[in-house]
Amino acid sequence: MAVHHEPVLRKEVLESLQVHPGGTYVDGTVGLGGHSEALLEASAPDGFLYGFEWDAASLERARKRLARYAGRFKLFRANFAEAPSILKREGLQVDGIVLDLGLSSFLLEASGRGFSFLKDEPLDMRMDERATLKAKDLVNRLSYTQLVELLRAYGEEPAAERIARAIIEARKKKPLETTGELASLIESVVRKRRRGRHPATLTFQALRIAVNRELENLERFLSEAPEILKPGGRIAIISFHSLEDRLVKRAFRLDPRLEPITKKALKPSLEEIRRNPRARSARLRVAERCEP
Ligand SMILES: C[S@@+](CC[C@H](N)C(=O)[O-])C[C@H]1O[C@@H](n2cnc3c(N)ncnc32)[C@H](O)[C@@H]1O
């Protein structure tokens, strides 16, 4: 399947990280290797990249894409929340770190793991298949109150109660197994599209965040990443929804080890959004490691 290969905000990430030959960089969300490739290209001939990605299939694709830079990168199949401790163990400090949060086009369109409500696939949503908890476990096992809390906390879903009630009623007859079943159940109780969004958008976002513990991973990363940055080194984070962006903004503002570089989040140009509509909600924030 054809998937989009241009990394989001490529130019802005390279400029704000001040990527230079000989520099050492971390890509915490390698995905299909778009930002990794850009970092290796811009730090040629001798820059080095440490890449982290927890989805095995994405990592294999990225490895092939980066093959021509052999000897200049090391990839780990690991959660980026582990990256600071892994690199600290190797005694490393780096010049720049990028995180491009969320889903790749590969996970969304070709993984078969139920990330899209536009496809009928098993309700799985694990980005890391070594994890045991799937979306169907949450949908079929949480109580009404827990479902409402999940939809509010991770989806900011205004119809949380209505959706939770519908889930509880539906699963009395039979457990919900597929994205198609869940999406049409939500459509039957929330007909109106808000801001042109499919009624299941926020529920799918909430389940995905919970299954992958996305906010916990980001918080842990934010608290430990400054330790692996050289003084003057930079960290650039692209987020796709306000829950993530708020965490990043707060950490960059409050962490005494960091100085925010972007006063306001950078957004993709209209031209980039035209080429890659999925970039439209991307927000980039950058911070610099202060001198100790
Ligand atoms: C938006 S994509 C990155 C795309 C990449 N920048 C590129 O240009 O191809 C996000 C990727 O991060 C991975 N990911 C998300 N959270 C992660 C985590 N906590 N640890 C490791 N990888 C993670 C996802 O599996 C996905 O492949």
PDB file of C-alpha atoms and ligand atoms in Angstrom:
ATOM      1  CA  MET A   1       0.000   0.000   0.000  1.00  0.00           C
ATOM      2  CA  ALA A   2       1.255   3.502  -0.844  1.00  0.00           C
ATOM      3  CA  VAL A   3       1.870   5.540   2.284  1.00  0.00           C
ATOM      4  CA  HIS A   4       2.889   9.147   2.637  1.00  0.00           C
ATOM      5  CA  HIS A   5       6.635   9.493   3.077  1.00  0.00           C
ATOM      6  CA  GLU A   6       7.256  13.177   3.634  1.00  0.00           C
ATOM      7  CA  PRO A   7       7.904  13.801   7.322  1.00  0.00           C
ATOM      8  CA  VAL A   8       5.770  16.470   8.941  1.00  0.00           C
ATOM      9  CA  LEU A   9       7.464  19.905   9.383  1.00  0.00           C
ATOM     10  CA  ARG A  10      10.751  18.487   8.032  1.00  0.00           C
ATOM     11  CA  LYS A  11      12.383  21.844   7.293  1.00  0.00           C
ATOM     12  CA  GLU A  12      11.218  23.410  10.567  1.00  0.00           C
ATOM     13  CA  VAL A  13      12.572  20.464  12.605  1.00  0.00           C
ATOM     14  CA  LEU A  14      15.994  20.586  10.895  1.00  0.00           C
ATOM     15  CA  GLU A  15      16.275  24.354  11.291  1.00  0.00           C
ATOM     16  CA  SER A  16      15.153  24.485  14.878  1.00  0.00           C
ATOM     17  CA  LEU A  17      17.477  21.656  15.907  1.00  0.00           C
ATOM     18  CA  GLN A  18      20.338  23.446  14.098  1.00  0.00           C
ATOM     19  CA  VAL A  19      21.399  20.101  12.629  1.00  0.00           C
ATOM     20  CA  HIS A  20      25.049  20.111  11.597  1.00  0.00           C
ATOM     21  CA  PRO A  21      27.726  17.685  10.330  1.00  0.00           C
ATOM     22  CA  GLY A  22      29.186  15.614  13.134  1.00  0.00           C
ATOM     23  CA  GLY A  23      26.204  16.170  15.435  1.00  0.00           C
ATOM     24  CA  THR A  24      24.531  13.369  17.387  1.00  0.00           C
ATOM     25  CA  TYR A  25      20.751  13.111  17.279  1.00  0.00           C
ATOM     26  CA  VAL A  26      17.873  11.081  18.659  1.00  0.00           C
ATOM     27  CA  ASP A  27      14.671  10.280  16.795  1.00  0.00           C
ATOM     28  CA  GLY A  28      12.293   8.922  19.460  1.00  0.00           C
ATOM     29  CA  THR A  29       9.546   8.054  16.961  1.00  0.00           C
ATOM     30  CA  VAL A  30      11.322   6.593  13.932  1.00  0.00           C
ATOM     31  CA  GLY A  31       8.112   5.386  12.236  1.00  0.00           C
ATOM     32  CA  LEU A  32       8.922   5.012   8.558  1.00  0.00           C
ATOM     33  CA  GLY A  33      12.208   6.839   9.015  1.00  0.00           C
ATOM     34  CA  GLY A  34      11.320  10.214   7.479  1.00  0.00           C
ATOM     35  CA  HIS A  35      12.781  12.452  10.174  1.00  0.00           C
ATOM     36  CA  SER A  36      15.648  10.006  10.779  1.00  0.00           C
ATOM     37  CA  GLU A  37      16.571  10.206   7.113  1.00  0.00           C
ATOM     38  CA  ALA A  38      16.388  14.004   7.167  1.00  0.00           C
ATOM     39  CA  LEU A  39      18.612  14.161  10.274  1.00  0.00           C
ATOM     40  CA  LEU A  40      21.176  11.779   8.761  1.00  0.00           C
ATOM     41  CA  GLU A  41      21.174  13.719   5.488  1.00  0.00           C
ATOM     42  CA  ALA A  42      21.612  17.104   7.182  1.00  0.00           C
ATOM     43  CA  SER A  43      24.351  15.857   9.538  1.00  0.00           C
ATOM     44  CA  ALA A  44      26.374  14.147   6.762  1.00  0.00           C
ATOM     45  CA  PRO A  45      29.068  13.006   6.401  1.00  0.00           C
ATOM     46  CA  ASP A  46      29.639  12.014  10.020  1.00  0.00           C
ATOM     47  CA  GLY A  47      26.576  12.786  12.143  1.00  0.00           C
ATOM     48  CA  PHE A  48      25.116   9.931  14.178  1.00  0.00           C
ATOM     49  CA  LEU A  49      21.510   8.993  14.921  1.00  0.00           C
ATOM     50  CA  TYR A  50      19.939   6.901  17.684  1.00  0.00           C
ATOM     51  CA  GLY A  51      16.431   5.862  16.691  1.00  0.00           C
ATOM     52  CA  PHE A  52      13.607   4.442  18.833  1.00  0.00           C
ATOM     53  CA  GLU A  53      10.433   2.802  17.549  1.00  0.00           C
ATOM     54  CA  TRP A  54       8.283   0.209  19.271  1.00  0.00           C
ATOM     55  CA  ASP A  55       6.408  -1.124  16.229  1.00  0.00           C
ATOM     56  CA  ALA A  56       8.437  -3.927  14.647  1.00  0.00           C
ATOM     57  CA  ALA A  57       6.995  -3.605  11.128  1.00  0.00           C
ATOM     58  CA  SER A  58       7.660   0.160  10.998  1.00  0.00           C
ATOM     59  CA  LEU A  59      11.193  -0.330  12.293  1.00  0.00           C
ATOM     60  CA  GLU A  60      11.969  -2.865   9.554  1.00  0.00           C
ATOM     61  CA  ARG A  61      10.716  -0.465   6.887  1.00  0.00           C
ATOM     62  CA  ALA A  62      12.792   2.352   8.364  1.00  0.00           C
ATOM     63  CA  ARG A  63      15.884   0.133   8.520  1.00  0.00           C
ATOM     64  CA  LYS A  64      15.608  -0.500   4.772  1.00  0.00           C
ATOM     65  CA  ARG A  65      15.036   3.170   4.040  1.00  0.00           C
ATOM     66  CA  LEU A  66      18.122   4.172   6.036  1.00  0.00           C
ATOM     67  CA  ALA A  67      20.370   1.402   4.672  1.00  0.00           C
ATOM     68  CA  ARG A  68      22.511   3.837   2.706  1.00  0.00           C
ATOM     69  CA  TYR A  69      23.584   5.516   5.979  1.00  0.00           C
ATOM     70  CA  ALA A  70      24.852   2.216   7.450  1.00  0.00           C
ATOM     71  CA  GLY A  71      27.415   2.815  10.208  1.00  0.00           C
ATOM     72  CA  ARG A  72      25.886   6.187  11.123  1.00  0.00           C
ATOM     73  CA  PHE A  73      22.836   5.038  13.067  1.00  0.00           C
ATOM     74  CA  LYS A  74      21.639   2.608  15.684  1.00  0.00           C
ATOM     75  CA  LEU A  75      17.976   1.610  15.976  1.00  0.00           C
ATOM     76  CA  PHE A  76      16.254   0.274  19.077  1.00  0.00           C
ATOM     77  CA  ARG A  77      12.884  -1.454  19.220  1.00  0.00           C
ATOM     78  CA  ALA A  78      11.896   0.375  22.376  1.00  0.00           C
ATOM     79  CA  ASN A  79       9.510   2.838  23.949  1.00  0.00           C
ATOM     80  CA  PHE A  80      10.900   6.385  23.701  1.00  0.00           C
ATOM     81  CA  ALA A  81      10.192   6.748  27.427  1.00  0.00           C
ATOM     82  CA  GLU A  82      13.151   4.352  27.855  1.00  0.00           C
ATOM     83  CA  ALA A  83      15.432   6.328  25.508  1.00  0.00           C
ATOM     84  CA  PRO A  84      16.988   8.620  28.144  1.00  0.00           C
ATOM     85  CA  SER A  85      17.938   5.725  30.434  1.00  0.00           C
ATOM     86  CA  ILE A  86      19.236   3.613  27.521  1.00  0.00           C
ATOM     87  CA  LEU A  87      21.421   6.471  26.247  1.00  0.00           C
ATOM     88  CA  LYS A  88      22.580   7.417  29.740  1.00  0.00           C
ATOM     89  CA  ARG A  89      23.766   3.837  30.217  1.00  0.00           C
ATOM     90  CA  GLU A  90      25.910   4.328  27.084  1.00  0.00           C
ATOM     91  CA  GLY A  91      27.254   7.555  28.623  1.00  0.00           C
ATOM     92  CA  LEU A  92      25.832   9.698  25.827  1.00  0.00           C
ATOM     93  CA  GLN A  93      24.686  13.279  25.501  1.00  0.00           C
ATOM     94  CA  VAL A  94      23.270  14.463  22.191  1.00  0.00           C
ATOM     95  CA  ASP A  95      22.840  17.667  20.155  1.00  0.00           C
ATOM     96  CA  GLY A  96      19.190  17.231  19.260  1.00  0.00           C
ATOM     97  CA  ILE A  97      16.107  15.137  19.878  1.00  0.00           C
ATOM     98  CA  VAL A  98      12.928  14.899  17.831  1.00  0.00           C
ATOM     99  CA  LEU A  99       9.582  13.323  18.697  1.00  0.00           C
ATOM    100  CA  ASP A 100       6.849  13.157  16.065  1.00  0.00           C
ATOM    101  CA  LEU A 101       3.997  11.842  18.176  1.00  0.00           C
ATOM    102  CA  GLY A 102       0.959   9.907  17.138  1.00  0.00           C
ATOM    103  CA  LEU A 103       0.318   7.545  14.299  1.00  0.00           C
ATOM    104  CA  SER A 104       2.204   6.999  11.094  1.00  0.00           C
ATOM    105  CA  SER A 105       0.320   6.581   7.845  1.00  0.00           C
ATOM    106  CA  PHE A 106       1.520   2.974   7.930  1.00  0.00           C
ATOM    107  CA  LEU A 107      -0.094   2.206  11.302  1.00  0.00           C
ATOM    108  CA  LEU A 108      -3.280   3.979  10.302  1.00  0.00           C
ATOM    109  CA  GLU A 109      -3.704   2.576   6.825  1.00  0.00           C
ATOM    110  CA  ALA A 110      -1.827  -0.676   6.564  1.00  0.00           C
ATOM    111  CA  SER A 111      -1.213  -2.263   9.965  1.00  0.00           C
ATOM    112  CA  GLY A 112      -4.647  -3.923  10.257  1.00  0.00           C
ATOM    113  CA  ARG A 113      -4.666  -3.056  13.973  1.00  0.00           C
ATOM    114  CA  GLY A 114      -7.841  -1.012  14.130  1.00  0.00           C
ATOM    115  CA  PHE A 115      -6.552   2.555  14.320  1.00  0.00           C
ATOM    116  CA  SER A 116      -9.092   3.896  11.816  1.00  0.00           C
ATOM    117  CA  PHE A 117     -12.870   4.033  12.171  1.00  0.00           C
ATOM    118  CA  LEU A 118     -13.043   4.070   8.383  1.00  0.00           C
ATOM    119  CA  LYS A 119     -11.959   0.422   8.229  1.00  0.00           C
ATOM    120  CA  ASP A 120     -13.463  -2.699   9.766  1.00  0.00           C
ATOM    121  CA  GLU A 121     -10.608  -4.295  11.699  1.00  0.00           C
ATOM    122  CA  PRO A 122     -10.125  -5.967  15.093  1.00  0.00           C
ATOM    123  CA  LEU A 123     -10.359  -3.503  18.018  1.00  0.00           C
ATOM    124  CA  ASP A 124      -6.671  -3.705  18.889  1.00  0.00           C
ATOM    125  CA  MET A 125      -4.891  -0.301  18.662  1.00  0.00           C
ATOM    126  CA  ARG A 126      -1.595  -1.482  20.160  1.00  0.00           C
ATOM    127  CA  MET A 127       1.343   0.321  18.565  1.00  0.00           C
ATOM    128  CA  ASP A 128       3.661  -2.119  20.336  1.00  0.00           C
ATOM    129  CA  GLU A 129       2.409  -5.659  19.749  1.00  0.00           C
ATOM    130  CA  ARG A 130       4.382  -6.932  22.741  1.00  0.00           C
ATOM    131  CA  ALA A 131       1.847  -5.180  24.987  1.00  0.00           C
ATOM    132  CA  THR A 132      -1.112  -7.267  26.149  1.00  0.00           C
ATOM    133  CA  LEU A 133      -3.906  -4.722  26.589  1.00  0.00           C
ATOM    134  CA  LYS A 134      -6.072  -4.151  23.496  1.00  0.00           C
ATOM    135  CA  ALA A 135      -8.816  -1.622  22.816  1.00  0.00           C
ATOM    136  CA  LYS A 136     -11.440  -4.384  22.929  1.00  0.00           C
ATOM    137  CA  ASP A 137     -10.403  -5.177  26.527  1.00  0.00           C
ATOM    138  CA  LEU A 138     -11.178  -1.604  27.576  1.00  0.00           C
ATOM    139  CA  VAL A 139     -14.412  -1.412  25.586  1.00  0.00           C
ATOM    140  CA  ASN A 140     -15.740  -4.715  26.919  1.00  0.00           C
ATOM    141  CA  ARG A 141     -14.457  -4.647  30.506  1.00  0.00           C
ATOM    142  CA  LEU A 142     -14.505  -1.090  31.859  1.00  0.00           C
ATOM    143  CA  SER A 143     -17.481  -0.037  33.957  1.00  0.00           C
ATOM    144  CA  TYR A 144     -19.804   2.757  32.815  1.00  0.00           C
ATOM    145  CA  THR A 145     -18.022   5.250  35.092  1.00  0.00           C
ATOM    146  CA  GLN A 146     -14.569   4.173  33.914  1.00  0.00           C
ATOM    147  CA  LEU A 147     -15.639   4.476  30.255  1.00  0.00           C
ATOM    148  CA  VAL A 148     -17.012   7.978  30.847  1.00  0.00           C
ATOM    149  CA  GLU A 149     -13.770   8.985  32.586  1.00  0.00           C
ATOM    150  CA  LEU A 150     -11.635   7.551  29.788  1.00  0.00           C
ATOM    151  CA  LEU A 151     -13.642   9.311  27.054  1.00  0.00           C
ATOM    152  CA  ARG A 152     -13.450  12.605  28.934  1.00  0.00           C
ATOM    153  CA  ALA A 153      -9.825  12.439  30.003  1.00  0.00           C
ATOM    154  CA  TYR A 154      -8.287  11.230  26.749  1.00  0.00           C
ATOM    155  CA  GLY A 155     -10.883  12.289  24.177  1.00  0.00           C
ATOM    156  CA  GLU A 156     -12.434  15.407  25.709  1.00  0.00           C
ATOM    157  CA  GLU A 157     -15.608  13.834  24.275  1.00  0.00           C
ATOM    158  CA  PRO A 158     -18.707  15.916  25.118  1.00  0.00           C
ATOM    159  CA  ALA A 159     -21.011  12.919  24.490  1.00  0.00           C
ATOM    160  CA  ALA A 160     -19.016  10.623  26.822  1.00  0.00           C
ATOM    161  CA  GLU A 161     -22.036   9.518  28.855  1.00  0.00           C
ATOM    162  CA  ARG A 162     -24.193   8.744  25.825  1.00  0.00           C
ATOM    163  CA  ILE A 163     -21.424   6.733  24.170  1.00  0.00           C
ATOM    164  CA  ALA A 164     -20.566   4.837  27.380  1.00  0.00           C
ATOM    165  CA  ARG A 165     -24.246   3.942  27.861  1.00  0.00           C
ATOM    166  CA  ALA A 166     -24.504   2.666  24.273  1.00  0.00           C
ATOM    167  CA  ILE A 167     -21.367   0.537  24.727  1.00  0.00           C
ATOM    168  CA  ILE A 168     -22.694  -1.004  27.941  1.00  0.00           C
ATOM    169  CA  GLU A 169     -26.041  -1.831  26.291  1.00  0.00           C
ATOM    170  CA  ALA A 170     -24.468  -3.262  23.124  1.00  0.00           C
ATOM    171  CA  ARG A 171     -22.023  -5.514  24.941  1.00  0.00           C
ATOM    172  CA  LYS A 172     -24.824  -7.087  27.008  1.00  0.00           C
ATOM    173  CA  LYS A 173     -25.839  -8.785  23.737  1.00  0.00           C
ATOM    174  CA  LYS A 174     -22.334  -9.540  22.478  1.00  0.00           C
ATOM    175  CA  PRO A 175     -18.809  -8.209  23.070  1.00  0.00           C
ATOM    176  CA  LEU A 176     -17.673  -5.506  20.654  1.00  0.00           C
ATOM    177  CA  GLU A 177     -14.917  -6.964  18.478  1.00  0.00           C
ATOM    178  CA  THR A 178     -14.321  -4.648  15.537  1.00  0.00           C
ATOM    179  CA  THR A 179     -13.776  -0.981  14.734  1.00  0.00           C
ATOM    180  CA  GLY A 180     -16.733  -1.133  12.357  1.00  0.00           C
ATOM    181  CA  GLU A 181     -19.076  -2.282  15.144  1.00  0.00           C
ATOM    182  CA  LEU A 182     -17.848   0.441  17.503  1.00  0.00           C
ATOM    183  CA  ALA A 183     -17.930   3.207  14.870  1.00  0.00           C
ATOM    184  CA  SER A 184     -21.503   2.415  13.795  1.00  0.00           C
ATOM    185  CA  LEU A 185     -22.653   2.135  17.407  1.00  0.00           C
ATOM    186  CA  ILE A 186     -21.279   5.653  18.064  1.00  0.00           C
ATOM    187  CA  GLU A 187     -22.840   6.947  14.849  1.00  0.00           C
ATOM    188  CA  SER A 188     -26.213   5.624  16.032  1.00  0.00           C
ATOM    189  CA  VAL A 189     -26.082   7.743  19.213  1.00  0.00           C
ATOM    190  CA  VAL A 190     -24.027  10.788  18.083  1.00  0.00           C
ATOM    191  CA  ARG A 191     -25.319  11.742  14.676  1.00  0.00           C
ATOM    192  CA  LYS A 192     -23.962  15.237  14.407  1.00  0.00           C
ATOM    193  CA  ARG A 193     -20.465  15.806  13.089  1.00  0.00           C
ATOM    194  CA  ARG A 194     -18.634  18.413  15.104  1.00  0.00           C
ATOM    195  CA  ARG A 195     -16.226  20.551  13.085  1.00  0.00           C
ATOM    196  CA  GLY A 196     -16.598  18.121  10.197  1.00  0.00           C
ATOM    197  CA  ARG A 197     -15.285  15.260  12.333  1.00  0.00           C
ATOM    198  CA  HIS A 198     -16.652  11.734  12.260  1.00  0.00           C
ATOM    199  CA  PRO A 199     -18.613  11.102  15.525  1.00  0.00           C
ATOM    200  CA  ALA A 200     -16.180   8.304  16.486  1.00  0.00           C
ATOM    201  CA  THR A 201     -13.030  10.463  16.194  1.00  0.00           C
ATOM    202  CA  LEU A 202     -12.659  11.350  19.868  1.00  0.00           C
ATOM    203  CA  THR A 203     -13.570   7.866  21.137  1.00  0.00           C
ATOM    204  CA  PHE A 204     -10.915   6.307  18.903  1.00  0.00           C
ATOM    205  CA  GLN A 205      -8.387   8.916  20.051  1.00  0.00           C
ATOM    206  CA  ALA A 206      -9.211   8.194  23.713  1.00  0.00           C
ATOM    207  CA  LEU A 207      -8.904   4.417  23.337  1.00  0.00           C
ATOM    208  CA  ARG A 208      -5.623   4.699  21.459  1.00  0.00           C
ATOM    209  CA  ILE A 209      -4.119   7.024  24.077  1.00  0.00           C
ATOM    210  CA  ALA A 210      -5.179   4.674  26.885  1.00  0.00           C
ATOM    211  CA  VAL A 211      -4.038   1.449  25.180  1.00  0.00           C
ATOM    212  CA  ASN A 212      -0.597   2.891  24.440  1.00  0.00           C
ATOM    213  CA  ARG A 213      -0.279   4.926  27.665  1.00  0.00           C
ATOM    214  CA  GLU A 214       0.676   7.817  25.420  1.00  0.00           C
ATOM    215  CA  LEU A 215       0.486  10.624  27.969  1.00  0.00           C
ATOM    216  CA  GLU A 216       2.384   8.670  30.641  1.00  0.00           C
ATOM    217  CA  ASN A 217       5.154   7.892  28.139  1.00  0.00           C
ATOM    218  CA  LEU A 218       5.390  11.502  27.053  1.00  0.00           C
ATOM    219  CA  GLU A 219       5.500  12.761  30.648  1.00  0.00           C
ATOM    220  CA  ARG A 220       8.245  10.335  31.572  1.00  0.00           C
ATOM    221  CA  PHE A 221      10.218  11.287  28.475  1.00  0.00           C
ATOM    222  CA  LEU A 222       9.829  15.008  29.171  1.00  0.00           C
ATOM    223  CA  SER A 223      11.119  14.619  32.705  1.00  0.00           C
ATOM    224  CA  GLU A 224      14.216  12.605  31.720  1.00  0.00           C
ATOM    225  CA  ALA A 225      15.163  13.839  28.232  1.00  0.00           C
ATOM    226  CA  PRO A 226      16.955  17.047  29.356  1.00  0.00           C
ATOM    227  CA  GLU A 227      19.573  14.839  31.032  1.00  0.00           C
ATOM    228  CA  ILE A 228      20.725  13.421  27.701  1.00  0.00           C
ATOM    229  CA  LEU A 229      20.970  16.808  25.965  1.00  0.00           C
ATOM    230  CA  LYS A 230      24.312  18.620  25.776  1.00  0.00           C
ATOM    231  CA  PRO A 231      24.145  22.221  27.033  1.00  0.00           C
ATOM    232  CA  GLY A 232      22.834  24.175  24.033  1.00  0.00           C
ATOM    233  CA  GLY A 233      21.296  20.969  22.622  1.00  0.00           C
ATOM    234  CA  ARG A 234      17.688  21.152  21.483  1.00  0.00           C
ATOM    235  CA  ILE A 235      14.522  19.121  21.705  1.00  0.00           C
ATOM    236  CA  ALA A 236      11.722  19.409  19.133  1.00  0.00           C
ATOM    237  CA  ILE A 237       8.330  17.806  19.703  1.00  0.00           C
ATOM    238  CA  ILE A 238       5.498  17.590  17.199  1.00  0.00           C
ATOM    239  CA  SER A 239       2.124  16.868  18.781  1.00  0.00           C
ATOM    240  CA  PHE A 240      -1.234  16.284  17.176  1.00  0.00           C
ATOM    241  CA  HIS A 241      -3.753  17.072  19.885  1.00  0.00           C
ATOM    242  CA  SER A 242      -4.115  19.499  22.728  1.00  0.00           C
ATOM    243  CA  LEU A 243      -3.553  16.922  25.503  1.00  0.00           C
ATOM    244  CA  GLU A 244      -0.019  16.274  24.254  1.00  0.00           C
ATOM    245  CA  ASP A 245       0.680  19.860  23.307  1.00  0.00           C
ATOM    246  CA  ARG A 246      -0.287  21.050  26.801  1.00  0.00           C
ATOM    247  CA  LEU A 247       2.154  18.624  28.432  1.00  0.00           C
ATOM    248  CA  VAL A 248       4.975  19.728  26.131  1.00  0.00           C
ATOM    249  CA  LYS A 249       4.256  23.430  26.567  1.00  0.00           C
ATOM    250  CA  ARG A 250       4.148  23.091  30.341  1.00  0.00           C
ATOM    251  CA  ALA A 251       7.344  21.055  30.599  1.00  0.00           C
ATOM    252  CA  PHE A 252       9.260  23.454  28.319  1.00  0.00           C
ATOM    253  CA  ARG A 253       8.066  26.420  30.347  1.00  0.00           C
ATOM    254  CA  LEU A 254       8.519  25.005  33.843  1.00  0.00           C
ATOM    255  CA  ASP A 255      11.598  22.772  33.586  1.00  0.00           C
ATOM    256  CA  PRO A 256      14.557  24.821  34.875  1.00  0.00           C
ATOM    257  CA  ARG A 257      16.894  22.772  32.651  1.00  0.00           C
ATOM    258  CA  LEU A 258      15.116  24.007  29.504  1.00  0.00           C
ATOM    259  CA  GLU A 259      14.611  27.332  27.754  1.00  0.00           C
ATOM    260  CA  PRO A 260      11.654  27.443  25.337  1.00  0.00           C
ATOM    261  CA  ILE A 261      12.712  28.517  21.823  1.00  0.00           C
ATOM    262  CA  THR A 262       9.227  28.646  20.304  1.00  0.00           C
ATOM    263  CA  LYS A 263       7.033  31.148  22.155  1.00  0.00           C
ATOM    264  CA  LYS A 264       4.100  29.915  20.084  1.00  0.00           C
ATOM    265  CA  ALA A 265       3.871  26.453  18.554  1.00  0.00           C
ATOM    266  CA  LEU A 266       4.933  26.329  14.891  1.00  0.00           C
ATOM    267  CA  LYS A 267       2.321  25.076  12.438  1.00  0.00           C
ATOM    268  CA  PRO A 268       2.686  23.571   8.954  1.00  0.00           C
ATOM    269  CA  SER A 269       2.360  25.918   5.993  1.00  0.00           C
ATOM    270  CA  LEU A 270      -0.780  25.835   3.868  1.00  0.00           C
ATOM    271  CA  GLU A 271       1.354  24.336   1.118  1.00  0.00           C
ATOM    272  CA  GLU A 272       2.399  21.441   3.394  1.00  0.00           C
ATOM    273  CA  ILE A 273      -1.221  20.869   4.477  1.00  0.00           C
ATOM    274  CA  ARG A 274      -2.268  20.777   0.821  1.00  0.00           C
ATOM    275  CA  ARG A 275       0.367  18.124   0.068  1.00  0.00           C
ATOM    276  CA  ASN A 276      -0.291  16.184   3.301  1.00  0.00           C
ATOM    277  CA  PRO A 277      -3.715  16.892   4.855  1.00  0.00           C
ATOM    278  CA  ARG A 278      -2.819  14.854   7.948  1.00  0.00           C
ATOM    279  CA  ALA A 279      -0.243  17.516   8.864  1.00  0.00           C
ATOM    280  CA  ARG A 280      -3.002  20.059   9.555  1.00  0.00           C
ATOM    281  CA  SER A 281      -3.172  19.522  13.323  1.00  0.00           C
ATOM    282  CA  ALA A 282       0.625  19.264  13.835  1.00  0.00           C
ATOM    283  CA  ARG A 283       2.162  21.672  16.375  1.00  0.00           C
ATOM    284  CA  LEU A 284       5.927  21.937  16.860  1.00  0.00           C
ATOM    285  CA  ARG A 285       7.519  23.187  20.068  1.00  0.00           C
ATOM    286  CA  VAL A 286      11.251  23.512  20.628  1.00  0.00           C
ATOM    287  CA  ALA A 287      13.357  24.002  23.748  1.00  0.00           C
ATOM    288  CA  GLU A 288      17.089  24.334  24.442  1.00  0.00           C
ATOM    289  CA  ARG A 289      19.091  22.751  27.251  1.00  0.00           C
ATOM    290  CA  CYS A 290      20.457  25.525  29.469  1.00  0.00           C
ATOM    291  CA  GLU A 291      24.077  25.635  30.631  1.00  0.00           C
ATOM    292  CA  PRO A 292      24.289  23.756  33.949  1.00  0.00           C
TER     293      PRO A 292
HETATM  294  C1  LIG B   1       3.906  10.013  13.402  1.00  0.00           C
HETATM  295  S1  LIG B   1       4.819   8.543  13.395  1.00  0.00           S
HETATM  296  C2  LIG B   1       6.455   9.025  13.071  1.00  0.00           C
HETATM  297  C3  LIG B   1       6.758   9.191  11.618  1.00  0.00           C
HETATM  298  C4  LIG B   1       8.222   9.493  11.371  1.00  0.00           C
HETATM  299  N1  LIG B   1       8.630  10.744  11.940  1.00  0.00           N
HETATM  300  C5  LIG B   1       8.514   9.489   9.903  1.00  0.00           C
HETATM  301  O1  LIG B   1       8.884  10.518   9.366  1.00  0.00           O
HETATM  302  O2  LIG B   1       8.354   8.434   9.280  1.00  0.00           O
HETATM  303  C6  LIG B   1       4.937   8.098  15.067  1.00  0.00           C
HETATM  304  C7  LIG B   1       5.651   6.796  15.298  1.00  0.00           C
HETATM  305  O3  LIG B   1       6.036   6.778  16.655  1.00  0.00           O
HETATM  306  C8  LIG B   1       5.835   5.500  17.175  1.00  0.00           C
HETATM  307  N2  LIG B   1       5.639   5.689  18.610  1.00  0.00           N
HETATM  308  C9  LIG B   1       4.618   6.338  19.228  1.00  0.00           C
HETATM  309  N3  LIG B   1       4.794   6.314  20.550  1.00  0.00           N
HETATM  310  C10 LIG B   1       5.962   5.654  20.770  1.00  0.00           C
HETATM  311  C11 LIG B   1       6.687   5.324  21.949  1.00  0.00           C
HETATM  312  N4  LIG B   1       6.239   5.650  23.162  1.00  0.00           N
HETATM  313  N5  LIG B   1       7.864   4.683  21.813  1.00  0.00           N
HETATM  314  C12 LIG B   1       8.331   4.336  20.578  1.00  0.00           C
HETATM  315  N6  LIG B   1       7.687   4.607  19.431  1.00  0.00           N
HETATM  316  C13 LIG B   1       6.515   5.273  19.533  1.00  0.00           C
HETATM  317  C14 LIG B   1       4.634   4.960  16.453  1.00  0.00           C
HETATM  318  O4  LIG B   1       4.653   3.547  16.465  1.00  0.00           O
HETATM  319  C15 LIG B   1       4.817   5.552  15.063  1.00  0.00           C
HETATM  320  O5  LIG B   1       5.501   4.676  14.223  1.00  0.00           O
END
